[in-house]
Amino acid sequence: DTAVSQTPKYLVTQMGNDKSIKCEQNLGHDTMYWYKQDSKKFLKIMFSYNNKELIINETVPNRFSPKSPDKAHLNLHINSLELGDSAVYFCASSQGTAQETQYFGPGTRLLVL
Amino acid sequence: TQLLEQSPQFLSIQEGENLTVYCNSSSVFSSLQWYRQEPGEGPVLLVTVVTGGEVKKLKRLTFQFGDARKDSSLHITAAQPGDTGLYLCAGPSAGNNRKLIWGLGTSLAVNP
């Protein structure tokens, strides 16, 4: 069984479109994260939810909106996609604080044309 | 602002060689984690070091946490092509215990 899964794995779309990425974890963790990894491989935290409550909201354009319907799911909706949004987006989960291991999904490769 | 600097940024070596990569900061961290990210996948935790001066071994990988808990190193003995990947260090933010501070990573290529 996959611990942290993301869909889709690849996403190619035109500028200006709206798209969503879904994430699910079956580890029973209470904290979930969205990261953006750019072409230079820097892993940048975007959002984090703990038990459906937003606890980290980094400087991210408000075109990005996370939603956590329950503690096993964290989705990311992106409005009005821009070229600079092209990156790999990773979902992760952990139990408790940042001292604990973070488990990552396989990533969603977003290409905006 | 807490920062983690990793060096070298890129490393290309032959199979069988030894190597060391570094993760340095001017800030004290309560712990540091090392992750490896293989091409096309998400990062996977290798080890967490918690105590200053701690040394942990994982087969051919040796991790050390500095005495002052500001730096860490990863030494690989007799590198193999399967060690190829991006090595990332990360530590808990002092300002938000739910957030990890990430280094930029060391991209390692081990050639057969």
mmCIF file of C-alpha atoms in Angstrom:
data_model
loop_
_atom_site.group_PDB
_atom_site.id
_atom_site.type_symbol
_atom_site.label_atom_id
_atom_site.label_comp_id
_atom_site.label_asym_id
_atom_site.label_seq_id
_atom_site.Cartn_x
_atom_site.Cartn_y
_atom_site.Cartn_z
ATOM 1 C CA ASP A 1 0.000 0.000 0.000
ATOM 2 C CA THR A 2 1.265 3.466 -0.901
ATOM 3 C CA ALA A 3 1.706 5.566 2.242
ATOM 4 C CA VAL A 4 1.366 9.007 0.619
ATOM 5 C CA SER A 5 -0.203 9.183 -2.809
ATOM 6 C CA GLN A 6 -0.679 12.107 -5.155
ATOM 7 C CA THR A 7 -2.671 12.550 -8.338
ATOM 8 C CA PRO A 8 -1.967 13.332 -11.050
ATOM 9 C CA LYS A 9 1.704 12.455 -11.447
ATOM 10 C CA TYR A 10 2.037 14.685 -14.516
ATOM 11 C CA LEU A 11 0.063 17.808 -15.333
ATOM 12 C CA VAL A 12 0.575 19.830 -18.507
ATOM 13 C CA THR A 13 -1.665 22.835 -18.942
ATOM 14 C CA GLN A 14 -1.969 26.265 -20.491
ATOM 15 C CA MET A 15 -1.350 29.562 -18.744
ATOM 16 C CA GLY A 16 -4.477 30.940 -17.147
ATOM 17 C CA ASN A 17 -6.081 27.572 -16.436
ATOM 18 C CA ASP A 18 -7.172 26.354 -13.002
ATOM 19 C CA LYS A 19 -5.976 22.959 -11.792
ATOM 20 C CA SER A 20 -6.066 20.791 -8.666
ATOM 21 C CA ILE A 21 -3.655 18.252 -7.197
ATOM 22 C CA LYS A 22 -4.899 15.678 -4.708
ATOM 23 C CA CYS A 23 -3.015 14.022 -1.853
ATOM 24 C CA GLU A 24 -3.963 11.201 0.470
ATOM 25 C CA GLN A 25 -2.039 9.519 3.277
ATOM 26 C CA ASN A 26 -2.907 6.228 4.951
ATOM 27 C CA LEU A 27 -0.368 6.499 7.774
ATOM 28 C CA GLY A 28 -2.783 7.969 10.307
ATOM 29 C CA HIS A 29 -0.649 11.113 10.588
ATOM 30 C CA ASP A 30 -2.148 14.351 11.826
ATOM 31 C CA THR A 31 0.026 16.776 9.843
ATOM 32 C CA MET A 32 0.227 17.178 6.074
ATOM 33 C CA TYR A 33 2.347 19.492 3.920
ATOM 34 C CA TRP A 34 2.648 20.881 0.414
ATOM 35 C CA TYR A 35 6.126 21.619 -0.920
ATOM 36 C CA LYS A 36 7.276 23.128 -4.210
ATOM 37 C CA GLN A 37 10.575 21.918 -5.688
ATOM 38 C CA ASP A 38 11.933 24.130 -8.439
ATOM 39 C CA SER A 39 14.392 23.327 -11.197
ATOM 40 C CA LYS A 40 17.296 23.977 -8.814
ATOM 41 C CA LYS A 41 15.900 21.285 -6.510
ATOM 42 C CA PHE A 42 15.189 23.658 -3.625
ATOM 43 C CA LEU A 43 12.372 22.253 -1.486
ATOM 44 C CA LYS A 44 10.151 25.125 -0.356
ATOM 45 C CA ILE A 45 7.337 24.661 2.172
ATOM 46 C CA MET A 46 4.058 26.150 1.009
ATOM 47 C CA PHE A 47 1.387 25.018 3.435
ATOM 48 C CA SER A 48 0.826 22.692 6.339
ATOM 49 C CA TYR A 49 -2.341 21.420 7.983
ATOM 50 C CA ASN A 50 -2.685 19.770 11.371
ATOM 51 C CA ASN A 51 -5.982 17.968 11.912
ATOM 52 C CA LYS A 52 -7.612 20.045 9.152
ATOM 53 C CA GLU A 53 -6.323 23.320 10.613
ATOM 54 C CA LEU A 54 -3.919 25.512 8.603
ATOM 55 C CA ILE A 55 -0.723 25.910 10.646
ATOM 56 C CA ILE A 56 1.854 26.988 8.061
ATOM 57 C CA ASN A 57 1.130 29.431 5.255
ATOM 58 C CA GLU A 58 4.337 30.668 3.703
ATOM 59 C CA THR A 59 4.554 33.568 1.285
ATOM 60 C CA VAL A 60 2.561 31.963 -1.475
ATOM 61 C CA PRO A 61 0.391 33.814 -4.017
ATOM 62 C CA ASN A 62 -3.272 33.624 -3.083
ATOM 63 C CA ARG A 63 -3.871 31.829 -6.404
ATOM 64 C CA PHE A 64 -2.824 28.759 -4.405
ATOM 65 C CA SER A 65 -5.490 27.456 -2.053
ATOM 66 C CA PRO A 66 -5.106 24.308 0.030
ATOM 67 C CA LYS A 67 -8.091 22.372 1.307
ATOM 68 C CA SER A 68 -8.135 19.592 3.876
ATOM 69 C CA PRO A 69 -11.506 17.811 3.978
ATOM 70 C CA ASP A 70 -10.191 15.430 6.640
ATOM 71 C CA LYS A 71 -6.812 14.695 8.198
ATOM 72 C CA ALA A 72 -5.990 12.046 5.589
ATOM 73 C CA HIS A 73 -6.421 14.376 2.619
ATOM 74 C CA LEU A 74 -4.824 17.640 1.577
ATOM 75 C CA ASN A 75 -5.600 19.047 -1.847
ATOM 76 C CA LEU A 76 -4.033 21.992 -3.634
ATOM 77 C CA HIS A 77 -5.996 24.156 -6.043
ATOM 78 C CA ILE A 78 -4.187 26.611 -8.275
ATOM 79 C CA ASN A 79 -6.028 29.398 -10.098
ATOM 80 C CA SER A 80 -4.830 31.312 -13.142
ATOM 81 C CA LEU A 81 -1.696 29.247 -13.654
ATOM 82 C CA GLU A 82 1.485 31.112 -14.619
ATOM 83 C CA LEU A 83 4.686 29.933 -16.294
ATOM 84 C CA GLY A 84 6.558 30.308 -13.006
ATOM 85 C CA ASP A 85 4.278 27.765 -11.361
ATOM 86 C CA SER A 86 6.018 25.021 -13.355
ATOM 87 C CA ALA A 87 7.721 22.798 -10.773
ATOM 88 C CA VAL A 88 7.351 19.510 -8.936
ATOM 89 C CA TYR A 89 4.843 19.671 -6.089
ATOM 90 C CA PHE A 90 5.274 17.232 -3.213
ATOM 91 C CA CYS A 91 2.781 16.293 -0.569
ATOM 92 C CA ALA A 92 4.137 14.966 2.717
ATOM 93 C CA SER A 93 2.811 13.855 6.072
ATOM 94 C CA SER A 94 4.197 13.424 9.577
ATOM 95 C CA GLN A 95 3.030 12.660 13.076
ATOM 96 C CA GLY A 96 3.547 15.512 15.488
ATOM 97 C CA THR A 97 6.257 18.139 15.257
ATOM 98 C CA ALA A 98 9.031 18.737 12.723
ATOM 99 C CA GLN A 99 11.252 16.440 14.805
ATOM 100 C CA GLU A 100 9.333 13.545 13.306
ATOM 101 C CA THR A 101 9.984 11.923 9.948
ATOM 102 C CA GLN A 102 8.206 13.421 6.984
ATOM 103 C CA TYR A 103 6.885 10.929 4.443
ATOM 104 C CA PHE A 104 6.695 12.245 0.909
ATOM 105 C CA GLY A 105 4.478 11.380 -1.999
ATOM 106 C CA PRO A 106 5.920 10.703 -5.467
ATOM 107 C CA GLY A 107 5.384 14.283 -6.627
ATOM 108 C CA THR A 108 3.252 15.997 -9.286
ATOM 109 C CA ARG A 109 5.202 17.398 -12.215
ATOM 110 C CA LEU A 110 3.390 20.540 -13.341
ATOM 111 C CA LEU A 111 4.300 22.162 -16.634
ATOM 112 C CA VAL A 112 2.573 25.397 -17.577
ATOM 113 C CA LEU A 113 2.825 26.314 -21.261
ATOM 114 C CA THR B 1 16.758 33.552 9.995
ATOM 115 C CA GLN B 2 17.875 29.963 10.262
ATOM 116 C CA LEU B 3 19.704 28.659 7.213
ATOM 117 C CA LEU B 4 21.255 25.318 6.353
ATOM 118 C CA GLU B 5 24.083 25.422 3.839
ATOM 119 C CA GLN B 6 25.103 22.222 2.124
ATOM 120 C CA SER B 7 28.374 21.578 0.338
ATOM 121 C CA PRO B 8 29.399 20.641 -2.176
ATOM 122 C CA GLN B 9 26.384 21.419 -4.319
ATOM 123 C CA PHE B 10 27.365 18.815 -6.928
ATOM 124 C CA LEU B 11 29.630 15.781 -6.686
ATOM 125 C CA SER B 12 30.488 13.252 -9.386
ATOM 126 C CA ILE B 13 32.700 10.334 -8.382
ATOM 127 C CA GLN B 14 33.667 6.836 -9.471
ATOM 128 C CA GLU B 15 32.292 3.727 -7.875
ATOM 129 C CA GLY B 16 34.394 2.682 -4.887
ATOM 130 C CA GLU B 17 35.473 6.191 -3.852
ATOM 131 C CA ASN B 18 34.750 7.723 -0.463
ATOM 132 C CA LEU B 19 33.060 11.075 -0.024
ATOM 133 C CA THR B 20 31.827 13.488 2.620
ATOM 134 C CA VAL B 21 29.067 16.060 2.306
ATOM 135 C CA TYR B 22 28.408 18.811 4.775
ATOM 136 C CA CYS B 23 25.443 20.621 6.267
ATOM 137 C CA ASN B 24 26.348 23.802 8.140
ATOM 138 C CA SER B 25 24.521 26.541 9.981
ATOM 139 C CA SER B 26 25.261 29.472 12.270
ATOM 140 C CA SER B 27 22.166 28.464 14.279
ATOM 141 C CA VAL B 28 21.718 25.676 16.781
ATOM 142 C CA PHE B 29 19.273 22.961 15.779
ATOM 143 C CA SER B 30 17.525 20.613 18.186
ATOM 144 C CA SER B 31 18.048 17.831 15.648
ATOM 145 C CA LEU B 32 18.950 17.349 12.010
ATOM 146 C CA GLN B 33 17.482 14.956 9.510
ATOM 147 C CA TRP B 34 19.142 13.605 6.362
ATOM 148 C CA TYR B 35 16.998 12.636 3.400
ATOM 149 C CA ARG B 36 17.900 11.093 0.049
ATOM 150 C CA GLN B 37 15.866 11.894 -3.033
ATOM 151 C CA GLU B 38 16.276 9.625 -6.035
ATOM 152 C CA PRO B 39 15.412 10.923 -9.510
ATOM 153 C CA GLY B 40 11.655 11.101 -10.060
ATOM 154 C CA GLU B 41 10.770 10.361 -6.440
ATOM 155 C CA GLY B 42 10.138 12.140 -3.172
ATOM 156 C CA PRO B 43 12.762 12.465 -0.412
ATOM 157 C CA VAL B 44 13.130 9.534 1.974
ATOM 158 C CA LEU B 45 14.522 9.866 5.478
ATOM 159 C CA LEU B 46 17.914 8.240 6.059
ATOM 160 C CA VAL B 47 18.599 9.242 9.648
ATOM 161 C CA THR B 48 17.866 11.760 12.395
ATOM 162 C CA VAL B 49 20.665 12.958 14.677
ATOM 163 C CA VAL B 50 19.643 14.481 17.971
ATOM 164 C CA THR B 51 22.556 14.645 20.414
ATOM 165 C CA GLY B 52 25.607 16.875 19.896
ATOM 166 C CA GLY B 53 28.577 14.733 18.864
ATOM 167 C CA GLU B 54 26.343 11.832 17.929
ATOM 168 C CA VAL B 55 27.520 9.406 15.253
ATOM 169 C CA LYS B 56 25.084 7.102 13.473
ATOM 170 C CA LYS B 57 25.905 4.445 10.912
ATOM 171 C CA LEU B 58 23.667 3.080 8.217
ATOM 172 C CA LYS B 59 25.647 0.396 6.352
ATOM 173 C CA ARG B 60 28.273 2.385 4.384
ATOM 174 C CA LEU B 61 26.853 5.755 5.448
ATOM 175 C CA THR B 62 28.129 7.516 8.577
ATOM 176 C CA PHE B 63 26.322 10.560 9.923
ATOM 177 C CA GLN B 64 27.762 12.920 12.512
ATOM 178 C CA PHE B 65 26.124 15.775 14.416
ATOM 179 C CA GLY B 66 28.471 18.526 15.517
ATOM 180 C CA ASP B 67 29.132 19.021 19.222
ATOM 181 C CA ALA B 68 27.459 22.427 19.128
ATOM 182 C CA ARG B 69 24.519 21.076 17.068
ATOM 183 C CA LYS B 70 25.155 23.612 14.297
ATOM 184 C CA ASP B 71 26.466 21.261 11.653
ATOM 185 C CA SER B 72 26.368 17.702 10.402
ATOM 186 C CA SER B 73 28.250 15.554 7.944
ATOM 187 C CA LEU B 74 27.500 12.473 5.894
ATOM 188 C CA HIS B 75 30.370 10.204 4.913
ATOM 189 C CA ILE B 76 29.887 7.457 2.345
ATOM 190 C CA THR B 77 32.454 4.677 2.120
ATOM 191 C CA ALA B 78 33.008 2.829 -1.157
ATOM 192 C CA ALA B 79 30.230 4.614 -3.002
ATOM 193 C CA GLN B 80 28.023 2.597 -5.332
ATOM 194 C CA PRO B 81 25.826 3.691 -8.259
ATOM 195 C CA GLY B 82 22.789 3.051 -6.056
ATOM 196 C CA ASP B 83 23.943 5.934 -3.822
ATOM 197 C CA THR B 84 23.228 8.386 -6.642
ATOM 198 C CA GLY B 85 20.696 11.014 -5.651
ATOM 199 C CA LEU B 86 20.078 14.343 -3.962
ATOM 200 C CA TYR B 87 21.064 14.431 -0.291
ATOM 201 C CA LEU B 88 19.108 16.926 1.761
ATOM 202 C CA CYS B 89 19.570 17.975 5.361
ATOM 203 C CA ALA B 90 16.726 19.541 7.326
ATOM 204 C CA GLY B 91 16.148 20.755 10.857
ATOM 205 C CA PRO B 92 13.172 21.984 12.897
ATOM 206 C CA SER B 93 12.581 25.722 12.828
ATOM 207 C CA ALA B 94 13.139 27.419 16.175
ATOM 208 C CA GLY B 95 10.154 29.659 15.504
ATOM 209 C CA ASN B 96 7.653 27.004 14.460
ATOM 210 C CA ASN B 97 8.111 23.460 15.666
ATOM 211 C CA ARG B 98 5.930 22.144 12.846
ATOM 212 C CA LYS B 99 8.210 23.505 10.122
ATOM 213 C CA LEU B 100 11.461 22.081 8.753
ATOM 214 C CA ILE B 101 14.272 24.293 7.463
ATOM 215 C CA TRP B 102 15.792 22.620 4.388
ATOM 216 C CA GLY B 103 19.229 22.845 2.868
ATOM 217 C CA LEU B 104 19.656 23.187 -0.889
ATOM 218 C CA GLY B 105 21.046 19.680 -1.160
ATOM 219 C CA THR B 106 24.094 17.906 -2.553
ATOM 220 C CA SER B 107 23.516 16.195 -5.872
ATOM 221 C CA LEU B 108 25.670 13.039 -5.972
ATOM 222 C CA ALA B 109 26.396 10.987 -9.085
ATOM 223 C CA VAL B 110 28.302 7.727 -8.655
ATOM 224 C CA ASN B 111 29.568 6.433 -11.974
ATOM 225 C CA PRO B 112 30.143 2.710 -12.554
#
